[in-house]
Every structure is written in C-alpha cells, then in structure tokens.
C-alpha positions as a Markdown table, in Angstrom:
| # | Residue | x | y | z |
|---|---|---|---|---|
| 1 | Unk | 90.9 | 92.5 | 149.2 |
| 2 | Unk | 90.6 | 94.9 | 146.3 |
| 3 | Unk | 90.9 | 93.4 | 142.6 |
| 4 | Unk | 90.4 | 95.6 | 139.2 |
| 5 | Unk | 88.8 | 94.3 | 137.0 |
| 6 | Unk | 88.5 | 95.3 | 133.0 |
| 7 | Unk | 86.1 | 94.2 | 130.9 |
| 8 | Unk | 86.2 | 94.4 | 127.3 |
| 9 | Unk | 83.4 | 93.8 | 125.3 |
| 10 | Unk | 85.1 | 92.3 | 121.7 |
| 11 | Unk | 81.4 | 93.4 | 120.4 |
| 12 | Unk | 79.8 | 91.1 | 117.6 |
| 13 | Unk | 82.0 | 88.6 | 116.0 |
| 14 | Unk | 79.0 | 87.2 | 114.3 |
| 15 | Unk | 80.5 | 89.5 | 111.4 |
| 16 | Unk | 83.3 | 87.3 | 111.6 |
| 17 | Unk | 84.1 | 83.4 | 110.6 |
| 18 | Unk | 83.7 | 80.1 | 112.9 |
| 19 | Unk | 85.9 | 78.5 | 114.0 |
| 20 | Unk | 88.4 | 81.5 | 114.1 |
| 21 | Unk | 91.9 | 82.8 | 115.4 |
| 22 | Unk | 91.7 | 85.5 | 117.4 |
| 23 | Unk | 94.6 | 87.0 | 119.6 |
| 24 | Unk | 95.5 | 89.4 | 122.0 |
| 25 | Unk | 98.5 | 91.6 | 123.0 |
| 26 | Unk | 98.7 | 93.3 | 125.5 |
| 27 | Unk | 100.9 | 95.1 | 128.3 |
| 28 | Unk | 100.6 | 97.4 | 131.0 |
| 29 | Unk | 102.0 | 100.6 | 132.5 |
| 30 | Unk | 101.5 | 101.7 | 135.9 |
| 31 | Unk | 101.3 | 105.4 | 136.7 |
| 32 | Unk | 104.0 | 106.9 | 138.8 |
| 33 | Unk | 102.7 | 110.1 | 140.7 |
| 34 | Unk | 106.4 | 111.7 | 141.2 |
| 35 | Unk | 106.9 | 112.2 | 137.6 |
| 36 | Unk | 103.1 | 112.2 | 136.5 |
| 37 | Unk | 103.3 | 110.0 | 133.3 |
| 38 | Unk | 102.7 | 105.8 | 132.6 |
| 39 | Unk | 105.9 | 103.8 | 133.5 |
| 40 | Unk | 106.2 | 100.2 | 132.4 |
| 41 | Unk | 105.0 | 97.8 | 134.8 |
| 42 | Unk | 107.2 | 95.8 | 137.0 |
| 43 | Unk | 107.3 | 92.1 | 136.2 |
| 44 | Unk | 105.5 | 91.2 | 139.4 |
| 45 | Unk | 102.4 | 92.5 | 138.6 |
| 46 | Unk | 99.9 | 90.0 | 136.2 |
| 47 | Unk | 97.0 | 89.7 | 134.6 |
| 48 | Unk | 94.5 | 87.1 | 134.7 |
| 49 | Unk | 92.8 | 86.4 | 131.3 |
| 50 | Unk | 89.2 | 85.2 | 130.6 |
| 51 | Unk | 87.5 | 85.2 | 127.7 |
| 52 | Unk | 83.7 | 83.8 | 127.5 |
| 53 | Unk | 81.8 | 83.5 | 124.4 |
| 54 | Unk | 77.9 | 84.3 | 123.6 |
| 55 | Unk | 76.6 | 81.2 | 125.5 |
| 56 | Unk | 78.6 | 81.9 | 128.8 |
| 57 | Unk | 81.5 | 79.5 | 128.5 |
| 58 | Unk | 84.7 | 80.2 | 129.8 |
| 59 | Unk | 87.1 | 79.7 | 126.6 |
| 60 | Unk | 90.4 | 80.7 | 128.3 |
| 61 | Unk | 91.4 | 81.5 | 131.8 |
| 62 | Unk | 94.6 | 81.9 | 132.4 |
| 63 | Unk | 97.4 | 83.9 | 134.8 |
| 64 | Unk | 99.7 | 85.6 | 132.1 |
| 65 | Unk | 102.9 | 88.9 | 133.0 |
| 66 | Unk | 102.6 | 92.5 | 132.6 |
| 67 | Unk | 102.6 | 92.0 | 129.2 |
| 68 | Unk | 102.1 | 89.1 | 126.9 |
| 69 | Unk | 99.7 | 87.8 | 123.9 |
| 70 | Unk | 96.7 | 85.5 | 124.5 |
| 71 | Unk | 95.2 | 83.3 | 121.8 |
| 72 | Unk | 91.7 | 81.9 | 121.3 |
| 73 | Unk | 89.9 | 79.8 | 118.8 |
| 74 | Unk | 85.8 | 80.9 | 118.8 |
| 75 | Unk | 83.2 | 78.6 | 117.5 |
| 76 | Unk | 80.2 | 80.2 | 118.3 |
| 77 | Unk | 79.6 | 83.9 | 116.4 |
| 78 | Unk | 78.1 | 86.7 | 118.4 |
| 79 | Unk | 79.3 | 88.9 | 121.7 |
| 80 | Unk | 82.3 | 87.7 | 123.4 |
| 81 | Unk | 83.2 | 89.1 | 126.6 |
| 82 | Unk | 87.1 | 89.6 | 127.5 |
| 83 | Unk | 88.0 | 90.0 | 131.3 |
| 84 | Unk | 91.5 | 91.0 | 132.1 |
| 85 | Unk | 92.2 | 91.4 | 135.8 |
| 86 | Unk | 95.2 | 92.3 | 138.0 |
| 87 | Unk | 97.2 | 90.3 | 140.6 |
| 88 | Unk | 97.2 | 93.9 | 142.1 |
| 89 | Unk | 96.5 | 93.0 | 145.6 |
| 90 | Unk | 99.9 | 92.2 | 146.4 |
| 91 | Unk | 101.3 | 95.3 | 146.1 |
| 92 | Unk | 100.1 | 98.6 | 147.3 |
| 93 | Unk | 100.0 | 99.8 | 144.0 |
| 94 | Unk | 96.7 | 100.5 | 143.8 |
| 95 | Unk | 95.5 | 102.4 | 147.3 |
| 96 | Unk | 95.2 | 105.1 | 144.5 |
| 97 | Unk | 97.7 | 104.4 | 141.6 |
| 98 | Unk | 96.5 | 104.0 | 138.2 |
| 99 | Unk | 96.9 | 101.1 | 135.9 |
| 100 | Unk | 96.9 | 101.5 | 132.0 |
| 101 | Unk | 96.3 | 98.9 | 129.8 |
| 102 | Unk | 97.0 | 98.7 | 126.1 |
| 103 | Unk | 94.9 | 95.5 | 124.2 |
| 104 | Unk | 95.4 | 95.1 | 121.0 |
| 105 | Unk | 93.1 | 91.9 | 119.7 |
| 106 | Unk | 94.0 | 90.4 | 116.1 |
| 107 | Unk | 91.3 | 88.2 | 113.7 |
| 108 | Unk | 92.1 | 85.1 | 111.7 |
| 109 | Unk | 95.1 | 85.1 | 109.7 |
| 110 | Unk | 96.5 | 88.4 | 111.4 |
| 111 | Unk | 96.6 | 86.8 | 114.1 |
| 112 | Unk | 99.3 | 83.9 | 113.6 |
| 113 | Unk | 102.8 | 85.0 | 114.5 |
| 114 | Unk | 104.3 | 83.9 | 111.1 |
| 115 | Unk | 107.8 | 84.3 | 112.3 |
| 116 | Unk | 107.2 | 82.0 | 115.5 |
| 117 | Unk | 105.5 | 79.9 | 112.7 |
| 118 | Unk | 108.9 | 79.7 | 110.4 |
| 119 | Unk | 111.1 | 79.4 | 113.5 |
| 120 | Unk | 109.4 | 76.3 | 114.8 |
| 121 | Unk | 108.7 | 74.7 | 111.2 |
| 122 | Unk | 112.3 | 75.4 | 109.9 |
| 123 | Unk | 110.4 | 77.1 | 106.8 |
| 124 | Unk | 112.4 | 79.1 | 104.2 |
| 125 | Unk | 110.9 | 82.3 | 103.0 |
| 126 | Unk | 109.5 | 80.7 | 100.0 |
| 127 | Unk | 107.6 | 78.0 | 102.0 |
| 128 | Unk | 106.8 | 80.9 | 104.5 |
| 129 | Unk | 104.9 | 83.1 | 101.7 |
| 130 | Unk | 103.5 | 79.9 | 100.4 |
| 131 | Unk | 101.7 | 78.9 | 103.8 |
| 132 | Unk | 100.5 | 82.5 | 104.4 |
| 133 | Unk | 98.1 | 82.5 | 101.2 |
| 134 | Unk | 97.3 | 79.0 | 101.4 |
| 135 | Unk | 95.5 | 80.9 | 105.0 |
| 136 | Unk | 94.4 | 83.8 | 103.1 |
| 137 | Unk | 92.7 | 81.2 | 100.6 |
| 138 | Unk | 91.2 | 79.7 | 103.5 |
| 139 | Unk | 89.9 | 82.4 | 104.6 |
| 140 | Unk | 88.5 | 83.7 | 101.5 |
| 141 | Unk | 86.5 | 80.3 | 100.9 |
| 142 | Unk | 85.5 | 80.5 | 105.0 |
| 143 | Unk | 83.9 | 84.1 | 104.0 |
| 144 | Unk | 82.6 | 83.2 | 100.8 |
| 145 | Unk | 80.4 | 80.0 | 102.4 |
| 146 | Unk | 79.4 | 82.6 | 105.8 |
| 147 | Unk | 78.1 | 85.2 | 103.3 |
| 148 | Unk | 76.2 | 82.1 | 101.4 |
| 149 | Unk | 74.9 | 81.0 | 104.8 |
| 150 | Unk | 74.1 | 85.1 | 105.6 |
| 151 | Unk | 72.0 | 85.4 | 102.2 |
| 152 | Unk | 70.0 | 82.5 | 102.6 |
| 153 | Unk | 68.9 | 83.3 | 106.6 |
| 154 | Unk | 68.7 | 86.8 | 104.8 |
| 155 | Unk | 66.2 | 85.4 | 102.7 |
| 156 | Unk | 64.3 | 82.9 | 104.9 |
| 157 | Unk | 63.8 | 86.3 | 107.2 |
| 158 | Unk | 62.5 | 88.0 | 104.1 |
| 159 | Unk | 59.9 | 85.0 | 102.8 |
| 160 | Unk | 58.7 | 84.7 | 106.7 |
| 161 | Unk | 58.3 | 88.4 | 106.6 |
| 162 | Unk | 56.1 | 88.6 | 103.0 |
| 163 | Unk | 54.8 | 85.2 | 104.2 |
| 164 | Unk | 53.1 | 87.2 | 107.3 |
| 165 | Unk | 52.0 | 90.7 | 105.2 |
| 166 | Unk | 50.3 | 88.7 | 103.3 |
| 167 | Unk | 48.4 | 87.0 | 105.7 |
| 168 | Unk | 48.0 | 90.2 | 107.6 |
| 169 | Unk | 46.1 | 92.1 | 104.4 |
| 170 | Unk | 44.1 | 88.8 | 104.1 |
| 171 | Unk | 42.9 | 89.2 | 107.8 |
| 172 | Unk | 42.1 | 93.1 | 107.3 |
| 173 | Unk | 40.6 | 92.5 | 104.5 |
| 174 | Unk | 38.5 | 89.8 | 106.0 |
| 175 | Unk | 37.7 | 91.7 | 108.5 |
| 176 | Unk | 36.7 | 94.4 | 106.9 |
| 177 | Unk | 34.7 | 92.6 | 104.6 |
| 178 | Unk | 32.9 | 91.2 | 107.9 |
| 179 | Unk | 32.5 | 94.5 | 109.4 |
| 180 | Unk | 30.7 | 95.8 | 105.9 |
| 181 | Unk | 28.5 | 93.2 | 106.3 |
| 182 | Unk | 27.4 | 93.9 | 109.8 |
| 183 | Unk | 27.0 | 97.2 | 109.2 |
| 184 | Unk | 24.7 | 96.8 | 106.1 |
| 185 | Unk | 22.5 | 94.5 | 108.2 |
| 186 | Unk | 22.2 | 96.7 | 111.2 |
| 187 | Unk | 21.7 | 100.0 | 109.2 |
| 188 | Unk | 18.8 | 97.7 | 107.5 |
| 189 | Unk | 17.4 | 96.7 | 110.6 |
| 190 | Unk | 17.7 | 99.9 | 111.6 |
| 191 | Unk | 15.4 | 101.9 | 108.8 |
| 192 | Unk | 13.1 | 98.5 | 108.8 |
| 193 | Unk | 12.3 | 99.4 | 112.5 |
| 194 | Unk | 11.6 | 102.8 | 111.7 |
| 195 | Unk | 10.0 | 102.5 | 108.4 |
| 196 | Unk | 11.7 | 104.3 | 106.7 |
| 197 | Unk | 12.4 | 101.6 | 103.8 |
C-alpha cells in the first residue's frame, strides 16, 4: 500500500494572533507522461487534511476532493504542521506518476470568504464593507494587545538578563577579590619561609 504524503511546515505563527483564522486552498494536477505537462486532477483522487498545532494536537482531519479550501481556527502560537495526503492508492496513478500540489494558506481576515459571507447573511454591499472593517478593527486591537504582551515578555527577558550580569560581575569580582587575598598570603608565607622579609 503506497500513500504520499506532503508535509508542510506553516513555520511560526507565534508572529501571528490567537485565536486566529487561517485557511487553505488548494488543488491538484496530476502529471500526464504522453503530453509531458500537469493536467487537472480527476475528481476521484482526494486529499486527506491534517493540521496539528505546536503541542501535537490534531486540529483538523478531514477527507476533502482534488481541490477544495480547509479552514482552521489556532489557539496556541508557534510551529504548526500541515499534512496533506492522497487517496492515491486506488489508482495506479502513482507506480511513477507525479502529483503537483498548489497550497495557498490565508491569515485572519483574508481568510473569510466575504462573498460566501454576504450570500448566507443576505448583506447589501454597504453592510458587507461595514462588517469587513469592523474585522480589520478587530484585528488591529488583537495586534496592538500581542505587541503589548511581546514588549513586556521582551522586557521581563531583558531584567532577567541584567538581573544575571550583575550577579555574574559580583561573583568575579568576589572571586577575584578572594583569589588576591590568597595570593598575598601565600607570597607572604612564602618570603617569611625564606627570610627574605
């Protein structure tokens, strides 16, 4: 049984707000050896969705088409880990065919589909426009309190860091201190025992 697996690694969202929208789009094209170029998958062939976040939980797992758009909401910042693979094994597609696939993953407010949005909702244009920036405000106050939160772990790191130089010049200097102080006394034991003092 031979399954293909892709991993893609979204990288460090702790750059990025919690709890947050993310998407993904996506589609496929299989290659076709006859006339050497990517051809549009056939609607048989799926893709099986997982996305884990930084503590190893399984957010979503789910069977999706050749093509189709995946959403997520992510509490937890840091490394998340997208794993897209194929229902492959029933064809025989792949004894040595080639599978392309295109990912395109979308953040926070990009990545609400605001047409699906005034479609269900029965919003006009005006009410439309109106509920995009009341997201984009939203946002704005989300990135304003993470950049708060940022500055002050920012600065806790700096005060333990000053916190421990300081301590670490008191030690040398202790130390050194200590070490003049032994040498005094053995250089003086040292000419007392030879008289020369």
């Amino acid at each position: 049984m031979v399954q293909n697996y892709y991993f893609i690694n979204i990288g460090n969202i702790s750059e990025l707000l919690c709890p947050f929208l993310r998407a993904g789009n996506y589609r496929t094209q299989l290659y076709d050896k006859q006339r050497e170029e990517y051809q549009p998958a056939t609607p048989g062939l799926g893709m099986f969705v997982e996305v884990k976040d930084p503590d190893d939980k399984v957010i979503l797992s789910r069977q999706y088409g050749s093509e189709g758009r995946f959403t997520f909401t992510s509490h937890t910042p840091g490394e998340h880990q997208i794993c897209l693979h194929s229902n492959s094994t029933k064809f025989s597609l792949f004894a040595g065919g080639m599978l392309r696939v295109h990912l395109d993953i979308q953040v926070g407010e990009h990545a609400n589909d605001y047409a699906e949005i005034a479609a269900k909702d029965k919003l006009s244009e005006l009410q439309l426009r109106v509920r995009q920036l009341v997201e984009q405000v939203e946002q704005i106050q989300k990135e304003q309190n993470y950049q708060r939160w940022r500055e002050e772990r920012f600065r806790q790191t700096s005060e333990s860091t000053n916190q421990r130089v300081l301590w670490w010049s008191i030690v040398q200097t202790l130390i050194l201190v200590a070490i003049g102080v032994w040498q005094m006394r053995h250089l003086k034991s040292f000419f007392e025992a030879k008289k020369l003092v």
